[in-house]
PDB file of N, CA and C in Angstrom:
ATOM      1  N   MET A 134      -5.679 -27.031   2.893  1.00  0.00           N
ATOM      2  CA  MET A 134      -6.897 -26.258   3.040  1.00  0.00           C
ATOM      3  C   MET A 134      -7.466 -25.946   1.650  1.00  0.00           C
ATOM      4  N   ARG A 135      -8.741 -26.102   1.516  1.00  0.00           N
ATOM      5  CA  ARG A 135      -9.398 -25.812   0.243  1.00  0.00           C
ATOM      6  C   ARG A 135      -9.425 -24.311  -0.011  1.00  0.00           C
ATOM      7  N   GLN A 136      -9.229 -23.963  -1.281  1.00  0.00           N
ATOM      8  CA  GLN A 136      -9.357 -22.576  -1.697  1.00  0.00           C
ATOM      9  C   GLN A 136     -10.502 -22.483  -2.697  1.00  0.00           C
ATOM     10  N   GLU A 137     -11.183 -21.368  -2.690  1.00  0.00           N
ATOM     11  CA  GLU A 137     -12.329 -21.181  -3.580  1.00  0.00           C
ATOM     12  C   GLU A 137     -11.846 -20.670  -4.939  1.00  0.00           C
ATOM     13  N   LEU A 138     -11.393 -21.596  -5.786  1.00  0.00           N
ATOM     14  CA  LEU A 138     -10.824 -21.256  -7.088  1.00  0.00           C
ATOM     15  C   LEU A 138     -11.783 -21.500  -8.250  1.00  0.00           C
ATOM     16  N   ILE A 139     -12.872 -22.217  -7.999  1.00  0.00           N
ATOM     17  CA  ILE A 139     -13.812 -22.542  -9.077  1.00  0.00           C
ATOM     18  C   ILE A 139     -14.884 -21.454  -9.111  1.00  0.00           C
ATOM     19  N   THR A 140     -14.688 -20.527 -10.014  1.00  0.00           N
ATOM     20  CA  THR A 140     -15.601 -19.391 -10.132  1.00  0.00           C
ATOM     21  C   THR A 140     -16.708 -19.718 -11.132  1.00  0.00           C
ATOM     22  N   PRO A 141     -17.813 -18.990 -11.070  1.00  0.00           N
ATOM     23  CA  PRO A 141     -18.875 -19.211 -12.060  1.00  0.00           C
ATOM     24  C   PRO A 141     -18.375 -19.054 -13.499  1.00  0.00           C
ATOM     25  N   GLU A 142     -17.367 -18.207 -13.697  1.00  0.00           N
ATOM     26  CA  GLU A 142     -16.845 -17.970 -15.046  1.00  0.00           C
ATOM     27  C   GLU A 142     -16.138 -19.190 -15.630  1.00  0.00           C
ATOM     28  N   ILE A 143     -15.555 -20.027 -14.788  1.00  0.00           N
ATOM     29  CA  ILE A 143     -14.826 -21.193 -15.317  1.00  0.00           C
ATOM     30  C   ILE A 143     -15.531 -22.521 -15.071  1.00  0.00           C
ATOM     31  N   GLU A 144     -16.558 -22.519 -14.245  1.00  0.00           N
ATOM     32  CA  GLU A 144     -17.203 -23.768 -13.828  1.00  0.00           C
ATOM     33  C   GLU A 144     -17.620 -24.655 -14.999  1.00  0.00           C
ATOM     34  N   ASP A 145     -18.397 -24.133 -15.930  1.00  0.00           N
ATOM     35  CA  ASP A 145     -18.887 -24.958 -17.040  1.00  0.00           C
ATOM     36  C   ASP A 145     -17.752 -25.485 -17.902  1.00  0.00           C
ATOM     37  N   ARG A 146     -16.765 -24.639 -18.159  1.00  0.00           N
ATOM     38  CA  ARG A 146     -15.635 -25.082 -18.986  1.00  0.00           C
ATOM     39  C   ARG A 146     -14.807 -26.139 -18.264  1.00  0.00           C
ATOM     40  N   LEU A 147     -14.612 -25.978 -16.963  1.00  0.00           N
ATOM     41  CA  LEU A 147     -13.866 -26.959 -16.175  1.00  0.00           C
ATOM     42  C   LEU A 147     -14.581 -28.307 -16.181  1.00  0.00           C
ATOM     43  N   LEU A 148     -15.874 -28.305 -15.898  1.00  0.00           N
ATOM     44  CA  LEU A 148     -16.627 -29.561 -15.858  1.00  0.00           C
ATOM     45  C   LEU A 148     -16.695 -30.203 -17.240  1.00  0.00           C
ATOM     46  N   GLY A 149     -16.851 -29.403 -18.272  1.00  0.00           N
ATOM     47  CA  GLY A 149     -16.847 -29.932 -19.635  1.00  0.00           C
ATOM     48  C   GLY A 149     -15.517 -30.560 -19.990  1.00  0.00           C
ATOM     49  N   PHE A 150     -14.439 -29.911 -19.585  1.00  0.00           N
ATOM     50  CA  PHE A 150     -13.111 -30.459 -19.855  1.00  0.00           C
ATOM     51  C   PHE A 150     -12.922 -31.780 -19.116  1.00  0.00           C
ATOM     52  N   MET A 151     -13.362 -31.851 -17.867  1.00  0.00           N
ATOM     53  CA  MET A 151     -13.217 -33.091 -17.097  1.00  0.00           C
ATOM     54  C   MET A 151     -14.022 -34.219 -17.738  1.00  0.00           C
ATOM     55  N   ALA A 152     -15.205 -33.917 -18.250  1.00  0.00           N
ATOM     56  CA  ALA A 152     -16.005 -34.934 -18.947  1.00  0.00           C
ATOM     57  C   ALA A 152     -15.282 -35.398 -20.211  1.00  0.00           C
ATOM     58  N   HIS A 153     -14.673 -34.468 -20.929  1.00  0.00           N
ATOM     59  CA  HIS A 153     -13.897 -34.820 -22.127  1.00  0.00           C
ATOM     60  C   HIS A 153     -12.733 -35.738 -21.758  1.00  0.00           C
ATOM     61  N   GLU A 154     -12.024 -35.414 -20.708  1.00  0.00           N
ATOM     62  CA  GLU A 154     -10.888 -36.242 -20.281  1.00  0.00           C
ATOM     63  C   GLU A 154     -11.349 -37.634 -19.853  1.00  0.00           C
ATOM     64  N   ALA A 155     -12.493 -37.719 -19.200  1.00  0.00           N
ATOM     65  CA  ALA A 155     -13.031 -39.032 -18.818  1.00  0.00           C
ATOM     66  C   ALA A 155     -13.292 -39.871 -20.062  1.00  0.00           C
ATOM     67  N   ARG A 156     -13.851 -39.256 -21.099  1.00  0.00           N
ATOM     68  CA  ARG A 156     -14.090 -39.979 -22.361  1.00  0.00           C
ATOM     69  C   ARG A 156     -12.781 -40.426 -22.999  1.00  0.00           C
ATOM     70  N   GLU A 157     -11.733 -39.607 -22.898  1.00  0.00           N
ATOM     71  CA  GLU A 157     -10.422 -39.980 -23.438  1.00  0.00           C
ATOM     72  C   GLU A 157      -9.874 -41.231 -22.749  1.00  0.00           C
ATOM     73  N   LEU A 158     -10.298 -41.462 -21.519  1.00  0.00           N
ATOM     74  CA  LEU A 158      -9.878 -42.641 -20.755  1.00  0.00           C
ATOM     75  C   LEU A 158     -10.886 -43.783 -20.884  1.00  0.00           C
ATOM     76  N   ASN A 159     -11.824 -43.649 -21.826  1.00  0.00           N
ATOM     77  CA  ASN A 159     -12.896 -44.629 -22.046  1.00  0.00           C
ATOM     78  C   ASN A 159     -13.863 -44.727 -20.877  1.00  0.00           C
ATOM     79  N   GLY A 160     -13.962 -43.659 -20.118  1.00  0.00           N
ATOM     80  CA  GLY A 160     -14.946 -43.565 -19.055  1.00  0.00           C
ATOM     81  C   GLY A 160     -16.014 -42.567 -19.466  1.00  0.00           C
ATOM     82  N   SER A 161     -16.852 -42.197 -18.534  1.00  0.00           N
ATOM     83  CA  SER A 161     -17.853 -41.174 -18.819  1.00  0.00           C
ATOM     84  C   SER A 161     -18.252 -40.471 -17.534  1.00  0.00           C
ATOM     85  N   VAL A 162     -18.682 -39.235 -17.680  1.00  0.00           N
ATOM     86  CA  VAL A 162     -19.231 -38.481 -16.560  1.00  0.00           C
ATOM     87  C   VAL A 162     -20.732 -38.413 -16.784  1.00  0.00           C
ATOM     88  N   MET A 163     -21.478 -39.025 -15.880  1.00  0.00           N
ATOM     89  CA  MET A 163     -22.933 -39.068 -15.985  1.00  0.00           C
ATOM     90  C   MET A 163     -23.579 -37.818 -15.393  1.00  0.00           C
ATOM     91  N   ALA A 164     -22.892 -37.210 -14.430  1.00  0.00           N
ATOM     92  CA  ALA A 164     -23.376 -35.975 -13.807  1.00  0.00           C
ATOM     93  C   ALA A 164     -22.183 -35.285 -13.166  1.00  0.00           C
ATOM     94  N   SER A 165     -22.239 -33.966 -13.129  1.00  0.00           N
ATOM     95  CA  SER A 165     -21.166 -33.213 -12.483  1.00  0.00           C
ATOM     96  C   SER A 165     -21.742 -31.954 -11.865  1.00  0.00           C
ATOM     97  N   GLY A 166     -21.091 -31.513 -10.836  1.00  0.00           N
ATOM     98  CA  GLY A 166     -21.480 -30.282 -10.175  1.00  0.00           C
ATOM     99  C   GLY A 166     -20.276 -29.700  -9.471  1.00  0.00           C
ATOM    100  N   ALA A 167     -20.223 -28.388  -9.391  1.00  0.00           N
ATOM    101  CA  ALA A 167     -19.072 -27.734  -8.778  1.00  0.00           C
ATOM    102  C   ALA A 167     -19.511 -26.751  -7.706  1.00  0.00           C
ATOM    103  N   MET A 168     -18.695 -26.685  -6.698  1.00  0.00           N
ATOM    104  CA  MET A 168     -18.769 -25.651  -5.685  1.00  0.00           C
ATOM    105  C   MET A 168     -17.484 -24.849  -5.824  1.00  0.00           C
ATOM    106  N   PRO A 169     -17.369 -23.721  -5.165  1.00  0.00           N
ATOM    107  CA  PRO A 169     -16.151 -22.925  -5.331  1.00  0.00           C
ATOM    108  C   PRO A 169     -14.862 -23.657  -4.951  1.00  0.00           C
ATOM    109  N   ASP A 170     -14.963 -24.679  -4.097  1.00  0.00           N
ATOM    110  CA  ASP A 170     -13.745 -25.348  -3.633  1.00  0.00           C
ATOM    111  C   ASP A 170     -13.688 -26.852  -3.900  1.00  0.00           C
ATOM    112  N   HIS A 171     -14.636 -27.396  -4.648  1.00  0.00           N
ATOM    113  CA  HIS A 171     -14.585 -28.822  -4.974  1.00  0.00           C
ATOM    114  C   HIS A 171     -15.597 -29.160  -6.064  1.00  0.00           C
ATOM    115  N   VAL A 172     -15.437 -30.342  -6.625  1.00  0.00           N
ATOM    116  CA  VAL A 172     -16.407 -30.839  -7.604  1.00  0.00           C
ATOM    117  C   VAL A 172     -16.891 -32.212  -7.177  1.00  0.00           C
ATOM    118  N   HIS A 173     -18.067 -32.555  -7.642  1.00  0.00           N
ATOM    119  CA  HIS A 173     -18.599 -33.907  -7.530  1.00  0.00           C
ATOM    120  C   HIS A 173     -18.805 -34.418  -8.943  1.00  0.00           C
ATOM    121  N   LEU A 174     -18.357 -35.636  -9.192  1.00  0.00           N
ATOM    122  CA  LEU A 174     -18.572 -36.282 -10.481  1.00  0.00           C
ATOM    123  C   LEU A 174     -19.207 -37.637 -10.243  1.00  0.00           C
ATOM    124  N   LEU A 175     -20.223 -37.956 -11.002  1.00  0.00           N
ATOM    125  CA  LEU A 175     -20.756 -39.314 -11.059  1.00  0.00           C
ATOM    126  C   LEU A 175     -20.202 -39.876 -12.356  1.00  0.00           C
ATOM    127  N   ALA A 176     -19.262 -40.792 -12.228  1.00  0.00           N
ATOM    128  CA  ALA A 176     -18.518 -41.246 -13.401  1.00  0.00           C
ATOM    129  C   ALA A 176     -18.457 -42.757 -13.476  1.00  0.00           C
ATOM    130  N   THR A 177     -18.309 -43.239 -14.695  1.00  0.00           N
ATOM    131  CA  THR A 177     -17.982 -44.647 -14.910  1.00  0.00           C
ATOM    132  C   THR A 177     -16.514 -44.699 -15.301  1.00  0.00           C
ATOM    133  N   ILE A 178     -15.833 -45.679 -14.751  1.00  0.00           N
ATOM    134  CA  ILE A 178     -14.405 -45.866 -15.007  1.00  0.00           C
ATOM    135  C   ILE A 178     -14.224 -47.264 -15.562  1.00  0.00           C
ATOM    136  N   PRO A 179     -13.565 -47.393 -16.709  1.00  0.00           N
ATOM    137  CA  PRO A 179     -13.402 -48.733 -17.284  1.00  0.00           C
ATOM    138  C   PRO A 179     -12.493 -49.595 -16.408  1.00  0.00           C
ATOM    139  N   PRO A 180     -12.706 -50.907 -16.418  1.00  0.00           N
ATOM    140  CA  PRO A 180     -11.883 -51.799 -15.594  1.00  0.00           C
ATOM    141  C   PRO A 180     -10.394 -51.727 -15.923  1.00  0.00           C
ATOM    142  N   SER A 181     -10.058 -51.291 -17.117  1.00  0.00           N
ATOM    143  CA  SER A 181      -8.650 -51.224 -17.527  1.00  0.00           C
ATOM    144  C   SER A 181      -7.905 -50.026 -16.934  1.00  0.00           C
ATOM    145  N   VAL A 182      -8.629 -49.118 -16.273  1.00  0.00           N
ATOM    146  CA  VAL A 182      -8.020 -47.921 -15.688  1.00  0.00           C
ATOM    147  C   VAL A 182      -8.246 -47.956 -14.180  1.00  0.00           C
ATOM    148  N   SER A 183      -7.180 -47.813 -13.411  1.00  0.00           N
ATOM    149  CA  SER A 183      -7.347 -47.789 -11.957  1.00  0.00           C
ATOM    150  C   SER A 183      -8.024 -46.483 -11.542  1.00  0.00           C
ATOM    151  N   ILE A 184      -8.714 -46.541 -10.429  1.00  0.00           N
ATOM    152  CA  ILE A 184      -9.386 -45.344  -9.918  1.00  0.00           C
ATOM    153  C   ILE A 184      -8.364 -44.244  -9.675  1.00  0.00           C
ATOM    154  N   SER A 185      -7.231 -44.592  -9.076  1.00  0.00           N
ATOM    155  CA  SER A 185      -6.225 -43.568  -8.779  1.00  0.00           C
ATOM    156  C   SER A 185      -5.683 -42.922 -10.052  1.00  0.00           C
ATOM    157  N   ASN A 186      -5.461 -43.699 -11.099  1.00  0.00           N
ATOM    158  CA  ASN A 186      -4.980 -43.115 -12.353  1.00  0.00           C
ATOM    159  C   ASN A 186      -6.049 -42.257 -13.022  1.00  0.00           C
ATOM    160  N   PHE A 187      -7.297 -42.684 -12.940  1.00  0.00           N
ATOM    161  CA  PHE A 187      -8.405 -41.906 -13.506  1.00  0.00           C
ATOM    162  C   PHE A 187      -8.470 -40.534 -12.839  1.00  0.00           C
ATOM    163  N   VAL A 188      -8.457 -40.530 -11.515  1.00  0.00           N
ATOM    164  CA  VAL A 188      -8.540 -39.268 -10.776  1.00  0.00           C
ATOM    165  C   VAL A 188      -7.294 -38.420 -11.027  1.00  0.00           C
ATOM    166  N   LYS A 189      -6.134 -39.052 -11.009  1.00  0.00           N
ATOM    167  CA  LYS A 189      -4.885 -38.328 -11.263  1.00  0.00           C
ATOM    168  C   LYS A 189      -4.915 -37.647 -12.631  1.00  0.00           C
ATOM    169  N   GLN A 190      -5.385 -38.360 -13.640  1.00  0.00           N
ATOM    170  CA  GLN A 190      -5.454 -37.799 -14.988  1.00  0.00           C
ATOM    171  C   GLN A 190      -6.450 -36.636 -15.047  1.00  0.00           C
ATOM    172  N   LEU A 191      -7.625 -36.806 -14.457  1.00  0.00           N
ATOM    173  CA  LEU A 191      -8.620 -35.735 -14.480  1.00  0.00           C
ATOM    174  C   LEU A 191      -8.134 -34.505 -13.722  1.00  0.00           C
ATOM    175  N   LYS A 192      -7.561 -34.711 -12.552  1.00  0.00           N
ATOM    176  CA  LYS A 192      -7.085 -33.571 -11.771  1.00  0.00           C
ATOM    177  C   LYS A 192      -5.912 -32.876 -12.450  1.00  0.00           C
ATOM    178  N   GLY A 193      -4.950 -33.652 -12.929  1.00  0.00           N
ATOM    179  CA  GLY A 193      -3.768 -33.058 -13.556  1.00  0.00           C
ATOM    180  C   GLY A 193      -4.090 -32.308 -14.831  1.00  0.00           C
ATOM    181  N   SER A 194      -4.842 -32.950 -15.709  1.00  0.00           N
ATOM    182  CA  SER A 194      -5.151 -32.313 -16.996  1.00  0.00           C
ATOM    183  C   SER A 194      -6.071 -31.110 -16.815  1.00  0.00           C
ATOM    184  N   SER A 195      -7.015 -31.180 -15.885  1.00  0.00           N
ATOM    185  CA  SER A 195      -7.916 -30.039 -15.685  1.00  0.00           C
ATOM    186  C   SER A 195      -7.181 -28.863 -15.037  1.00  0.00           C
ATOM    187  N   SER A 196      -6.233 -29.149 -14.171  1.00  0.00           N
ATOM    188  CA  SER A 196      -5.424 -28.086 -13.583  1.00  0.00           C
ATOM    189  C   SER A 196      -4.605 -27.375 -14.658  1.00  0.00           C
ATOM    190  N   ARG A 197      -3.988 -28.160 -15.533  1.00  0.00           N
ATOM    191  CA  ARG A 197      -3.228 -27.565 -16.644  1.00  0.00           C
ATOM    192  C   ARG A 197      -4.151 -26.769 -17.572  1.00  0.00           C
ATOM    193  N   PHE A 198      -5.350 -27.286 -17.840  1.00  0.00           N
ATOM    194  CA  PHE A 198      -6.314 -26.598 -18.705  1.00  0.00           C
ATOM    195  C   PHE A 198      -6.668 -25.218 -18.147  1.00  0.00           C
ATOM    196  N   VAL A 199      -7.011 -25.167 -16.881  1.00  0.00           N
ATOM    197  CA  VAL A 199      -7.403 -23.884 -16.287  1.00  0.00           C
ATOM    198  C   VAL A 199      -6.217 -22.921 -16.271  1.00  0.00           C
ATOM    199  N   THR A 200      -5.041 -23.429 -15.918  1.00  0.00           N
ATOM    200  CA  THR A 200      -3.858 -22.572 -15.839  1.00  0.00           C
ATOM    201  C   THR A 200      -3.418 -22.082 -17.214  1.00  0.00           C
ATOM    202  N   ARG A 201      -3.288 -22.999 -18.159  1.00  0.00           N
ATOM    203  CA  ARG A 201      -2.759 -22.635 -19.482  1.00  0.00           C
ATOM    204  C   ARG A 201      -3.815 -22.007 -20.390  1.00  0.00           C
ATOM    205  N   ASP A 202      -4.945 -22.671 -20.530  1.00  0.00           N
ATOM    206  CA  ASP A 202      -5.947 -22.217 -21.500  1.00  0.00           C
ATOM    207  C   ASP A 202      -6.806 -21.062 -20.992  1.00  0.00           C
ATOM    208  N   LEU A 203      -7.104 -21.073 -19.710  1.00  0.00           N
ATOM    209  CA  LEU A 203      -7.939 -20.006 -19.164  1.00  0.00           C
ATOM    210  C   LEU A 203      -7.116 -18.912 -18.492  1.00  0.00           C
ATOM    211  N   GLY A 204      -5.811 -19.162 -18.327  1.00  0.00           N
ATOM    212  CA  GLY A 204      -4.912 -18.145 -17.791  1.00  0.00           C
ATOM    213  C   GLY A 204      -5.095 -17.835 -16.322  1.00  0.00           C
ATOM    214  N   LEU A 205      -5.566 -18.818 -15.560  1.00  0.00           N
ATOM    215  CA  LEU A 205      -5.793 -18.610 -14.133  1.00  0.00           C
ATOM    216  C   LEU A 205      -4.944 -19.581 -13.326  1.00  0.00           C
ATOM    217  N   PRO A 206      -4.372 -19.127 -12.217  1.00  0.00           N
ATOM    218  CA  PRO A 206      -3.627 -20.066 -11.374  1.00  0.00           C
ATOM    219  C   PRO A 206      -4.608 -21.050 -10.739  1.00  0.00           C
ATOM    220  N   PHE A 207      -4.321 -22.325 -10.884  1.00  0.00           N
ATOM    221  CA  PHE A 207      -5.271 -23.327 -10.392  1.00  0.00           C
ATOM    222  C   PHE A 207      -4.534 -24.609 -10.056  1.00  0.00           C
ATOM    223  N   GLU A 208      -4.878 -25.182  -8.937  1.00  0.00           N
ATOM    224  CA  GLU A 208      -4.379 -26.509  -8.598  1.00  0.00           C
ATOM    225  C   GLU A 208      -5.327 -27.142  -7.598  1.00  0.00           C
ATOM    226  N   TRP A 209      -5.492 -28.461  -7.715  1.00  0.00           N
ATOM    227  CA  TRP A 209      -6.357 -29.206  -6.816  1.00  0.00           C
ATOM    228  C   TRP A 209      -5.610 -29.501  -5.527  1.00  0.00           C
ATOM    229  N   GLN A 210      -6.346 -29.654  -4.440  1.00  0.00           N
ATOM    230  CA  GLN A 210      -5.724 -30.107  -3.201  1.00  0.00           C
ATOM    231  C   GLN A 210      -5.345 -31.567  -3.359  1.00  0.00           C
ATOM    232  N   ALA A 211      -4.448 -32.041  -2.518  1.00  0.00           N
ATOM    233  CA  ALA A 211      -4.072 -33.451  -2.533  1.00  0.00           C
ATOM    234  C   ALA A 211      -5.251 -34.286  -2.039  1.00  0.00           C
ATOM    235  N   GLY A 212      -5.366 -35.485  -2.570  1.00  0.00           N
ATOM    236  CA  GLY A 212      -6.389 -36.416  -2.116  1.00  0.00           C
ATOM    237  C   GLY A 212      -7.698 -36.284  -2.867  1.00  0.00           C
ATOM    238  N   TYR A 213      -8.572 -37.240  -2.600  1.00  0.00           N
ATOM    239  CA  TYR A 213      -9.890 -37.273  -3.223  1.00  0.00           C
ATOM    240  C   TYR A 213     -10.737 -38.297  -2.485  1.00  0.00           C
ATOM    241  N   GLY A 214     -12.036 -38.229  -2.700  1.00  0.00           N
ATOM    242  CA  GLY A 214     -12.955 -39.218  -2.153  1.00  0.00           C
ATOM    243  C   GLY A 214     -13.649 -39.942  -3.286  1.00  0.00           C
ATOM    244  N   VAL A 215     -13.809 -41.242  -3.139  1.00  0.00           N
ATOM    245  CA  VAL A 215     -14.458 -42.060  -4.164  1.00  0.00           C
ATOM    246  C   VAL A 215     -15.410 -43.033  -3.488  1.00  0.00           C
ATOM    247  N   PHE A 216     -16.569 -43.194  -4.080  1.00  0.00           N
ATOM    248  CA  PHE A 216     -17.542 -44.168  -3.612  1.00  0.00           C
ATOM    249  C   PHE A 216     -17.956 -45.040  -4.780  1.00  0.00           C
ATOM    250  N   THR A 217     -18.098 -46.317  -4.538  1.00  0.00           N
ATOM    251  CA  THR A 217     -18.647 -47.231  -5.530  1.00  0.00           C
ATOM    252  C   THR A 217     -20.126 -47.384  -5.215  1.00  0.00           C
ATOM    253  N   ILE A 218     -20.968 -47.281  -6.233  1.00  0.00           N
ATOM    254  CA  ILE A 218     -22.403 -47.395  -6.001  1.00  0.00           C
ATOM    255  C   ILE A 218     -23.000 -48.477  -6.881  1.00  0.00           C
ATOM    256  N   ASP A 219     -24.133 -48.973  -6.446  1.00  0.00           N
ATOM    257  CA  ASP A 219     -24.893 -49.950  -7.218  1.00  0.00           C
ATOM    258  C   ASP A 219     -25.652 -49.213  -8.321  1.00  0.00           C
ATOM    259  N   GLU A 220     -25.870 -49.894  -9.420  1.00  0.00           N
ATOM    260  CA  GLU A 220     -26.582 -49.273 -10.542  1.00  0.00           C
ATOM    261  C   GLU A 220     -27.949 -48.728 -10.122  1.00  0.00           C
ATOM    262  N   SER A 221     -28.588 -49.391  -9.174  1.00  0.00           N
ATOM    263  CA  SER A 221     -29.908 -48.927  -8.727  1.00  0.00           C
ATOM    264  C   SER A 221     -29.831 -47.594  -7.978  1.00  0.00           C
ATOM    265  N   ASP A 222     -28.638 -47.228  -7.508  1.00  0.00           N
ATOM    266  CA  ASP A 222     -28.459 -45.966  -6.787  1.00  0.00           C
ATOM    267  C   ASP A 222     -28.113 -44.787  -7.696  1.00  0.00           C
ATOM    268  N   VAL A 223     -27.893 -45.053  -8.980  1.00  0.00           N
ATOM    269  CA  VAL A 223     -27.476 -43.994  -9.910  1.00  0.00           C
ATOM    270  C   VAL A 223     -28.458 -42.820  -9.925  1.00  0.00           C
ATOM    271  N   PRO A 224     -29.771 -43.029 -10.037  1.00  0.00           N
ATOM    272  CA  PRO A 224     -30.673 -41.863 -10.091  1.00  0.00           C
ATOM    273  C   PRO A 224     -30.560 -40.955  -8.862  1.00  0.00           C
ATOM    274  N   GLY A 225     -30.490 -41.535  -7.685  1.00  0.00           N
ATOM    275  CA  GLY A 225     -30.382 -40.727  -6.466  1.00  0.00           C
ATOM    276  C   GLY A 225     -29.059 -39.989  -6.368  1.00  0.00           C
ATOM    277  N   VAL A 226     -27.980 -40.658  -6.730  1.00  0.00           N
ATOM    278  CA  VAL A 226     -26.664 -40.016  -6.689  1.00  0.00           C
ATOM    279  C   VAL A 226     -26.583 -38.923  -7.753  1.00  0.00           C
ATOM    280  N   LYS A 227     -27.151 -39.189  -8.909  1.00  0.00           N
ATOM    281  CA  LYS A 227     -27.173 -38.180  -9.974  1.00  0.00           C
ATOM    282  C   LYS A 227     -27.909 -36.931  -9.494  1.00  0.00           C
ATOM    283  N   ASP A 228     -29.049 -37.112  -8.855  1.00  0.00           N
ATOM    284  CA  ASP A 228     -29.809 -35.988  -8.310  1.00  0.00           C
ATOM    285  C   ASP A 228     -28.977 -35.227  -7.278  1.00  0.00           C
ATOM    286  N   TYR A 229     -28.288 -35.965  -6.412  1.00  0.00           N
ATOM    287  CA  TYR A 229     -27.442 -35.339  -5.395  1.00  0.00           C
ATOM    288  C   TYR A 229     -26.361 -34.473  -6.042  1.00  0.00           C
ATOM    289  N   VAL A 230     -25.670 -35.027  -7.033  1.00  0.00           N
ATOM    290  CA  VAL A 230     -24.582 -34.305  -7.697  1.00  0.00           C
ATOM    291  C   VAL A 230     -25.114 -33.066  -8.417  1.00  0.00           C
ATOM    292  N   LEU A 231     -26.205 -33.219  -9.133  1.00  0.00           N
ATOM    293  CA  LEU A 231     -26.749 -32.100  -9.907  1.00  0.00           C
ATOM    294  C   LEU A 231     -27.333 -30.995  -9.030  1.00  0.00           C
ATOM    295  N   ASN A 232     -27.705 -31.342  -7.802  1.00  0.00           N
ATOM    296  CA  ASN A 232     -28.336 -30.363  -6.916  1.00  0.00           C
ATOM    297  C   ASN A 232     -27.469 -29.987  -5.721  1.00  0.00           C
ATOM    298  N   GLN A 233     -26.162 -30.188  -5.830  1.00  0.00           N
ATOM    299  CA  GLN A 233     -25.316 -29.921  -4.671  1.00  0.00           C
ATOM    300  C   GLN A 233     -25.277 -28.444  -4.283  1.00  0.00           C
ATOM    301  N   LYS A 234     -25.426 -27.544  -5.235  1.00  0.00           N
ATOM    302  CA  LYS A 234     -25.433 -26.119  -4.883  1.00  0.00           C
ATOM    303  C   LYS A 234     -26.604 -25.809  -3.939  1.00  0.00           C
ATOM    304  N   ALA A 235     -27.779 -26.320  -4.275  1.00  0.00           N
ATOM    305  CA  ALA A 235     -28.950 -26.094  -3.424  1.00  0.00           C
ATOM    306  C   ALA A 235     -28.765 -26.761  -2.069  1.00  0.00           C
ATOM    307  N   ARG A 236     -28.162 -27.942  -2.053  1.00  0.00           N
ATOM    308  CA  ARG A 236     -27.926 -28.635  -0.778  1.00  0.00           C
ATOM    309  C   ARG A 236     -26.957 -27.837   0.099  1.00  0.00           C
ATOM    310  N   HIS A 237     -25.892 -27.333  -0.487  1.00  0.00           N
ATOM    311  CA  HIS A 237     -24.942 -26.537   0.286  1.00  0.00           C
ATOM    312  C   HIS A 237     -25.606 -25.261   0.796  1.00  0.00           C
ATOM    313  N   LYS A 238     -26.412 -24.640  -0.038  1.00  0.00           N
ATOM    314  CA  LYS A 238     -27.082 -23.395   0.349  1.00  0.00           C
ATOM    315  C   LYS A 238     -28.034 -23.623   1.521  1.00  0.00           C
ATOM    316  N   SER A 239     -28.737 -24.752   1.496  1.00  0.00           N
ATOM    317  CA  SER A 239     -29.699 -25.046   2.561  1.00  0.00           C
ATOM    318  C   SER A 239     -29.040 -25.650   3.794  1.00  0.00           C
ATOM    319  N   GLY A 240     -27.780 -26.086   3.647  1.00  0.00           N
ATOM    320  CA  GLY A 240     -27.091 -26.735   4.761  1.00  0.00           C
ATOM    321  C   GLY A 240     -27.430 -28.204   4.905  1.00  0.00           C
ATOM    322  N   GLN A 241     -28.249 -28.729   4.013  1.00  0.00           N
ATOM    323  CA  GLN A 241     -28.652 -30.137   4.058  1.00  0.00           C
ATOM    324  C   GLN A 241     -27.772 -30.925   3.079  1.00  0.00           C
ATOM    325  N   LEU A 242     -26.546 -31.241   3.514  1.00  0.00           N
ATOM    326  CA  LEU A 242     -25.587 -31.880   2.624  1.00  0.00           C
ATOM    327  C   LEU A 242     -25.876 -33.351   2.409  1.00  0.00           C
ATOM    328  N   ILE A 243     -26.412 -34.009   3.411  1.00  0.00           N
ATOM    329  CA  ILE A 243     -26.706 -35.437   3.289  1.00  0.00           C
ATOM    330  C   ILE A 243     -28.209 -35.602   3.134  1.00  0.00           C
ATOM    331  N   PRO A 244     -28.624 -36.255   2.033  1.00  0.00           N
ATOM    332  CA  PRO A 244     -30.073 -36.409   1.811  1.00  0.00           C
ATOM    333  C   PRO A 244     -30.726 -37.296   2.848  1.00  0.00           C
TER     334      PRO A 244
END
């Protein structure tokens, strides 16, 4: 069950840390957004890194960051969702990720 652990106080630092970790893996985060119980990332992953290892590294390191550096108990739920998109879909997906708070608030989760 998801817990609402992503507070406004840690959101920016958490997302910034995840973007930093993606760069450490030679990937990048093109857009990110957080809700109290999950995040959405629009990311590029290099062919040399498996999707599962990329996600494992981001989840593990960000959990340690929040727990150790921010002093808050934090852990991600098991599992994740991943979608592969065409380059032509990047603008729409980026908009979706950046505006997920408004979508959740309005109840219109799927554009």
